[in-house]
Amino acid sequence: MNVFINDIPLILKKATDKVYKHEYDLILKASEHFTSKDLVGDVLIKEADPPLIDRLVRLMEVKKLKKLKSLTLVADKKKKIIEHLKDQFKIVRAAGGLVLKDGKILMIYRLGVWDLPKGKLEKKEKVREGAMREVEEECNIQVEVVEKLPKTWHSYAFKGKKILKKTSWYVMNCTDDSLMKPQAEEFIEEVRWMTPEEVQEVLPNAYTSIAFVIRHYLQSLKTGKV
């Protein structure tokens, strides 16, 4: 489960998963005292439990943890922790695509940030069809789905409610971009084909969840696995 709260990656691991200490700037136990000021760099917290989840979610939502790059929680009962995390939010379903043409990736520029086309699913809409519809509407192109990418979950507040948006992602091929244009109603200012190198240059000005999806895809090109 790839969770992003206030654009900060929250990674959940089982106690039996391998953990490499050198990858973290700070390692704590849930029982240890710490404040938001201690959460700097890549942080690992062991023995995570529901009360810790509650505390961390509040910190990540209220505090501007600008120095926190990622937060990894290790728990004996990972599924229980995941369900407790979900219970803090209203779940919204969405879907989108990483669209390809001639080795280039389709990026959109919306509200000052580089993004991938995506949007909320309609009631009872199938995920695959919804993903294609959103991409085609936002960019005025035609696409076909190639394969799945990892899902992402990211939080935001809307009308006083805490939302956790579950986004299903697909690799897509563009079959027609002759009428391509940004969907102004969705505040999209630009739609642009970029080489992988150009995409990597703009990733610092993209949401962390979007950067995660793109980097996963680019890494899969090297390994041959999506």
mmCIF file of C-alpha atoms in Angstrom:
data_model
loop_
_atom_site.group_PDB
_atom_site.id
_atom_site.type_symbol
_atom_site.label_atom_id
_atom_site.label_comp_id
_atom_site.label_asym_id
_atom_site.label_seq_id
_atom_site.Cartn_x
_atom_site.Cartn_y
_atom_site.Cartn_z
ATOM 1 C CA MET A 1 0.000 0.000 0.000
ATOM 2 C CA ASN A 2 1.624 3.222 -1.225
ATOM 3 C CA VAL A 3 0.252 6.003 1.016
ATOM 4 C CA PHE A 4 1.031 9.730 0.765
ATOM 5 C CA ILE A 5 -0.164 12.028 3.558
ATOM 6 C CA ASN A 6 0.437 15.715 2.879
ATOM 7 C CA ASP A 7 2.621 14.485 0.014
ATOM 8 C CA ILE A 8 4.899 12.548 2.410
ATOM 9 C CA PRO A 9 5.353 8.807 1.719
ATOM 10 C CA LEU A 10 4.037 6.585 4.527
ATOM 11 C CA ILE A 11 5.425 3.070 4.049
ATOM 12 C CA LEU A 12 4.003 0.092 5.945
ATOM 13 C CA LYS A 13 6.073 -3.047 6.530
ATOM 14 C CA LYS A 14 5.612 -6.331 8.370
ATOM 15 C CA ALA A 15 7.945 -7.208 11.223
ATOM 16 C CA THR A 16 9.259 -10.076 9.078
ATOM 17 C CA ASP A 17 10.212 -7.804 6.156
ATOM 18 C CA LYS A 18 13.888 -7.037 5.677
ATOM 19 C CA VAL A 19 14.918 -3.587 6.874
ATOM 20 C CA TYR A 20 18.280 -2.046 6.018
ATOM 21 C CA LYS A 21 19.279 0.362 8.774
ATOM 22 C CA HIS A 22 21.667 2.319 6.579
ATOM 23 C CA GLU A 23 18.694 3.533 4.501
ATOM 24 C CA TYR A 24 17.278 5.552 7.407
ATOM 25 C CA ASP A 25 18.358 8.753 9.122
ATOM 26 C CA LEU A 26 16.460 7.959 12.308
ATOM 27 C CA ILE A 27 15.170 4.689 13.824
ATOM 28 C CA LEU A 28 12.709 4.747 16.729
ATOM 29 C CA LYS A 29 10.349 2.471 18.620
ATOM 30 C CA ALA A 30 6.693 3.434 18.992
ATOM 31 C CA SER A 31 7.149 3.517 22.768
ATOM 32 C CA GLU A 32 9.937 6.127 22.591
ATOM 33 C CA HIS A 33 9.214 9.805 23.137
ATOM 34 C CA PHE A 34 9.603 11.977 20.055
ATOM 35 C CA THR A 35 8.183 15.205 18.664
ATOM 36 C CA SER A 36 7.561 16.495 15.160
ATOM 37 C CA LYS A 37 10.960 18.229 15.256
ATOM 38 C CA ASP A 38 12.667 14.832 15.546
ATOM 39 C CA LEU A 39 11.154 13.606 12.270
ATOM 40 C CA VAL A 40 13.885 14.531 9.823
ATOM 41 C CA GLY A 41 14.938 12.698 6.663
ATOM 42 C CA ASP A 42 13.931 9.060 6.186
ATOM 43 C CA VAL A 43 12.481 7.821 9.479
ATOM 44 C CA LEU A 44 11.725 4.248 10.573
ATOM 45 C CA ILE A 45 9.477 3.490 13.561
ATOM 46 C CA LYS A 46 9.272 -0.074 14.888
ATOM 47 C CA GLU A 47 6.431 -1.777 16.798
ATOM 48 C CA ALA A 48 3.787 0.465 15.223
ATOM 49 C CA ASP A 49 0.278 0.210 16.687
ATOM 50 C CA PRO A 50 -3.091 2.000 16.204
ATOM 51 C CA PRO A 51 -2.377 4.789 18.746
ATOM 52 C CA LEU A 52 0.856 5.564 16.897
ATOM 53 C CA ILE A 53 -1.041 5.733 13.598
ATOM 54 C CA ASP A 54 -3.494 8.215 15.121
ATOM 55 C CA ARG A 55 -0.682 10.404 16.422
ATOM 56 C CA LEU A 56 1.340 10.347 13.221
ATOM 57 C CA VAL A 57 -1.627 11.091 10.975
ATOM 58 C CA ARG A 58 -2.433 14.138 13.121
ATOM 59 C CA LEU A 59 1.182 15.298 12.985
ATOM 60 C CA MET A 60 1.438 14.822 9.214
ATOM 61 C CA GLU A 61 -1.838 16.637 8.592
ATOM 62 C CA VAL A 62 -1.380 19.560 10.990
ATOM 63 C CA LYS A 63 2.367 20.126 11.081
ATOM 64 C CA LYS A 64 4.385 21.150 8.065
ATOM 65 C CA LEU A 65 7.029 18.434 8.304
ATOM 66 C CA LYS A 66 9.220 19.926 5.605
ATOM 67 C CA LYS A 67 12.309 18.002 6.745
ATOM 68 C CA LEU A 68 10.577 14.595 6.737
ATOM 69 C CA LYS A 69 11.285 12.758 3.468
ATOM 70 C CA SER A 70 9.564 9.454 4.260
ATOM 71 C CA LEU A 71 8.083 7.592 7.204
ATOM 72 C CA THR A 72 8.291 3.793 7.426
ATOM 73 C CA LEU A 73 6.259 1.906 10.024
ATOM 74 C CA VAL A 74 7.016 -1.684 10.991
ATOM 75 C CA ALA A 75 4.176 -3.627 12.616
ATOM 76 C CA ASP A 76 3.529 -7.194 13.751
ATOM 77 C CA LYS A 77 0.004 -6.973 12.332
ATOM 78 C CA LYS A 78 0.332 -4.971 9.140
ATOM 79 C CA LYS A 79 -3.226 -5.631 7.928
ATOM 80 C CA LYS A 80 -4.663 -4.359 11.201
ATOM 81 C CA ILE A 81 -2.600 -1.174 10.905
ATOM 82 C CA ILE A 82 -3.749 -0.644 7.300
ATOM 83 C CA GLU A 83 -7.413 -1.047 8.226
ATOM 84 C CA HIS A 84 -6.999 1.328 11.164
ATOM 85 C CA LEU A 85 -5.375 3.882 8.855
ATOM 86 C CA LYS A 86 -8.222 3.618 6.353
ATOM 87 C CA ASP A 87 -10.764 4.125 9.138
ATOM 88 C CA GLN A 88 -9.402 7.646 9.655
ATOM 89 C CA PHE A 89 -10.653 8.722 6.227
ATOM 90 C CA LYS A 90 -13.462 8.599 3.725
ATOM 91 C CA ILE A 91 -12.208 6.472 0.789
ATOM 92 C CA VAL A 92 -12.630 7.883 -2.741
ATOM 93 C CA ARG A 93 -11.877 5.855 -5.887
ATOM 94 C CA ALA A 94 -9.951 7.341 -8.804
ATOM 95 C CA ALA A 95 -7.970 6.140 -11.806
ATOM 96 C CA GLY A 96 -5.527 7.480 -14.362
ATOM 97 C CA GLY A 97 -2.824 6.675 -16.838
ATOM 98 C CA LEU A 98 0.796 7.007 -17.768
ATOM 99 C CA VAL A 99 0.353 7.501 -21.513
ATOM 100 C CA LEU A 100 3.071 6.646 -24.034
ATOM 101 C CA LYS A 101 3.751 7.561 -27.649
ATOM 102 C CA ASP A 102 7.004 7.050 -29.546
ATOM 103 C CA GLY A 103 8.927 6.585 -26.305
ATOM 104 C CA LYS A 104 7.561 9.786 -24.767
ATOM 105 C CA ILE A 105 5.347 10.252 -21.696
ATOM 106 C CA LEU A 106 2.293 12.515 -21.578
ATOM 107 C CA MET A 107 2.451 15.045 -18.738
ATOM 108 C CA ILE A 108 -0.132 17.657 -17.794
ATOM 109 C CA TYR A 109 0.424 20.969 -16.002
ATOM 110 C CA ARG A 110 -2.315 21.730 -13.491
ATOM 111 C CA LEU A 111 -2.430 24.335 -10.718
ATOM 112 C CA GLY A 112 1.302 24.967 -10.879
ATOM 113 C CA VAL A 113 2.320 21.289 -10.677
ATOM 114 C CA TRP A 114 3.254 18.632 -13.248
ATOM 115 C CA ASP A 115 0.863 15.723 -13.068
ATOM 116 C CA LEU A 116 -0.508 12.650 -14.846
ATOM 117 C CA PRO A 117 -4.091 12.636 -16.168
ATOM 118 C CA LYS A 118 -6.471 11.082 -13.642
ATOM 119 C CA GLY A 119 -9.796 11.636 -11.944
ATOM 120 C CA LYS A 120 -12.542 10.251 -9.736
ATOM 121 C CA LEU A 121 -14.503 7.238 -10.906
ATOM 122 C CA GLU A 122 -18.211 7.527 -11.476
ATOM 123 C CA LYS A 123 -20.610 5.463 -9.395
ATOM 124 C CA LYS A 124 -20.395 1.751 -10.333
ATOM 125 C CA GLU A 125 -17.881 2.568 -13.096
ATOM 126 C CA LYS A 126 -15.289 -0.115 -13.799
ATOM 127 C CA VAL A 127 -11.775 0.987 -12.932
ATOM 128 C CA ARG A 128 -10.149 0.285 -16.307
ATOM 129 C CA GLU A 129 -12.880 2.094 -18.255
ATOM 130 C CA GLY A 130 -12.831 4.994 -15.809
ATOM 131 C CA ALA A 131 -9.095 5.404 -16.191
ATOM 132 C CA MET A 132 -9.407 5.594 -19.977
ATOM 133 C CA ARG A 133 -12.336 8.024 -19.767
ATOM 134 C CA GLU A 134 -10.471 10.400 -17.450
ATOM 135 C CA VAL A 135 -7.328 10.418 -19.598
ATOM 136 C CA GLU A 136 -9.286 10.942 -22.809
ATOM 137 C CA GLU A 137 -11.394 13.749 -21.295
ATOM 138 C CA GLU A 138 -8.501 15.621 -19.693
ATOM 139 C CA CYS A 139 -6.251 15.503 -22.766
ATOM 140 C CA ASN A 140 -8.722 15.080 -25.675
ATOM 141 C CA ILE A 141 -6.898 12.020 -27.001
ATOM 142 C CA GLN A 142 -7.663 8.338 -27.627
ATOM 143 C CA VAL A 143 -5.881 5.607 -25.647
ATOM 144 C CA GLU A 144 -5.691 1.879 -25.048
ATOM 145 C CA VAL A 145 -4.637 0.178 -21.813
ATOM 146 C CA VAL A 146 -1.431 -1.861 -21.873
ATOM 147 C CA GLU A 147 -0.883 -2.984 -18.270
ATOM 148 C CA LYS A 148 -1.386 -2.098 -14.620
ATOM 149 C CA LEU A 149 0.864 0.043 -12.433
ATOM 150 C CA PRO A 150 0.931 0.124 -8.611
ATOM 151 C CA LYS A 151 -1.982 1.882 -6.912
ATOM 152 C CA THR A 152 -1.422 4.995 -4.811
ATOM 153 C CA TRP A 153 -3.332 6.396 -1.856
ATOM 154 C CA HIS A 154 -3.095 10.080 -0.996
ATOM 155 C CA SER A 155 -4.877 12.217 1.578
ATOM 156 C CA TYR A 156 -6.468 15.630 1.409
ATOM 157 C CA ALA A 157 -9.200 17.615 3.133
ATOM 158 C CA PHE A 158 -12.465 18.534 1.421
ATOM 159 C CA LYS A 159 -15.325 20.442 3.044
ATOM 160 C CA GLY A 160 -14.032 19.559 6.490
ATOM 161 C CA LYS A 161 -13.740 15.850 5.711
ATOM 162 C CA LYS A 162 -10.554 13.773 5.606
ATOM 163 C CA ILE A 163 -10.317 12.019 2.246
ATOM 164 C CA LEU A 164 -8.024 9.160 1.234
ATOM 165 C CA LYS A 165 -8.062 8.818 -2.527
ATOM 166 C CA LYS A 166 -7.232 5.372 -3.929
ATOM 167 C CA THR A 167 -5.921 5.812 -7.468
ATOM 168 C CA SER A 168 -5.512 2.864 -9.835
ATOM 169 C CA TRP A 169 -2.883 3.463 -12.506
ATOM 170 C CA TYR A 170 -2.350 1.965 -15.956
ATOM 171 C CA VAL A 171 0.289 2.169 -18.655
ATOM 172 C CA MET A 172 -1.526 3.293 -21.831
ATOM 173 C CA ASN A 173 -0.662 3.763 -25.470
ATOM 174 C CA CYS A 174 -1.934 6.832 -27.290
ATOM 175 C CA THR A 175 -3.778 5.849 -30.476
ATOM 176 C CA ASP A 176 -4.769 9.371 -31.592
ATOM 177 C CA ASP A 177 -3.569 12.773 -30.357
ATOM 178 C CA SER A 178 -4.467 14.805 -33.429
ATOM 179 C CA LEU A 179 -6.901 16.944 -31.401
ATOM 180 C CA MET A 180 -4.948 16.969 -28.139
ATOM 181 C CA LYS A 181 -5.653 19.914 -25.843
ATOM 182 C CA PRO A 182 -5.889 20.538 -22.085
ATOM 183 C CA GLN A 183 -9.294 20.330 -20.383
ATOM 184 C CA ALA A 184 -9.695 23.868 -19.056
ATOM 185 C CA GLU A 185 -12.636 22.893 -16.809
ATOM 186 C CA GLU A 186 -10.207 20.744 -14.817
ATOM 187 C CA PHE A 187 -7.726 23.644 -14.533
ATOM 188 C CA ILE A 188 -5.236 21.971 -16.879
ATOM 189 C CA GLU A 189 -3.055 24.578 -18.548
ATOM 190 C CA GLU A 190 -0.795 22.416 -20.708
ATOM 191 C CA VAL A 191 -0.524 18.894 -22.110
ATOM 192 C CA ARG A 192 2.972 17.959 -23.239
ATOM 193 C CA TRP A 193 4.839 14.919 -24.551
ATOM 194 C CA MET A 194 8.179 14.544 -22.760
ATOM 195 C CA THR A 195 11.142 12.235 -23.078
ATOM 196 C CA PRO A 196 11.985 10.222 -19.947
ATOM 197 C CA GLU A 197 14.888 12.619 -19.365
ATOM 198 C CA GLU A 198 12.599 15.652 -19.564
ATOM 199 C CA VAL A 199 10.116 13.993 -17.198
ATOM 200 C CA GLN A 200 12.834 13.387 -14.624
ATOM 201 C CA GLU A 201 13.788 17.069 -14.811
ATOM 202 C CA VAL A 202 10.251 18.202 -13.883
ATOM 203 C CA LEU A 203 9.612 15.561 -11.180
ATOM 204 C CA PRO A 204 10.788 17.928 -8.403
ATOM 205 C CA ASN A 205 7.743 20.021 -9.365
ATOM 206 C CA ALA A 206 5.317 17.080 -9.207
ATOM 207 C CA TYR A 207 3.391 15.445 -6.385
ATOM 208 C CA THR A 208 5.354 12.748 -4.579
ATOM 209 C CA SER A 209 2.747 10.126 -5.473
ATOM 210 C CA ILE A 210 3.053 11.017 -9.177
ATOM 211 C CA ALA A 211 6.849 10.861 -8.979
ATOM 212 C CA PHE A 212 6.494 7.416 -7.369
ATOM 213 C CA VAL A 213 4.364 6.095 -10.266
ATOM 214 C CA ILE A 214 6.670 7.529 -12.934
ATOM 215 C CA ARG A 215 9.864 6.315 -11.275
ATOM 216 C CA HIS A 216 8.353 2.844 -10.875
ATOM 217 C CA TYR A 217 7.614 2.762 -14.605
ATOM 218 C CA LEU A 218 11.043 4.072 -15.621
ATOM 219 C CA GLN A 219 12.710 1.513 -13.352
ATOM 220 C CA SER A 220 10.594 -1.221 -14.934
ATOM 221 C CA LEU A 221 12.084 -0.324 -18.322
ATOM 222 C CA LYS A 222 15.477 -1.267 -16.959
ATOM 223 C CA THR A 223 14.363 -4.483 -15.246
ATOM 224 C CA GLY A 224 11.680 -5.553 -17.704
ATOM 225 C CA LYS A 225 9.068 -5.770 -14.938
ATOM 226 C CA VAL A 226 6.217 -3.339 -14.228
#
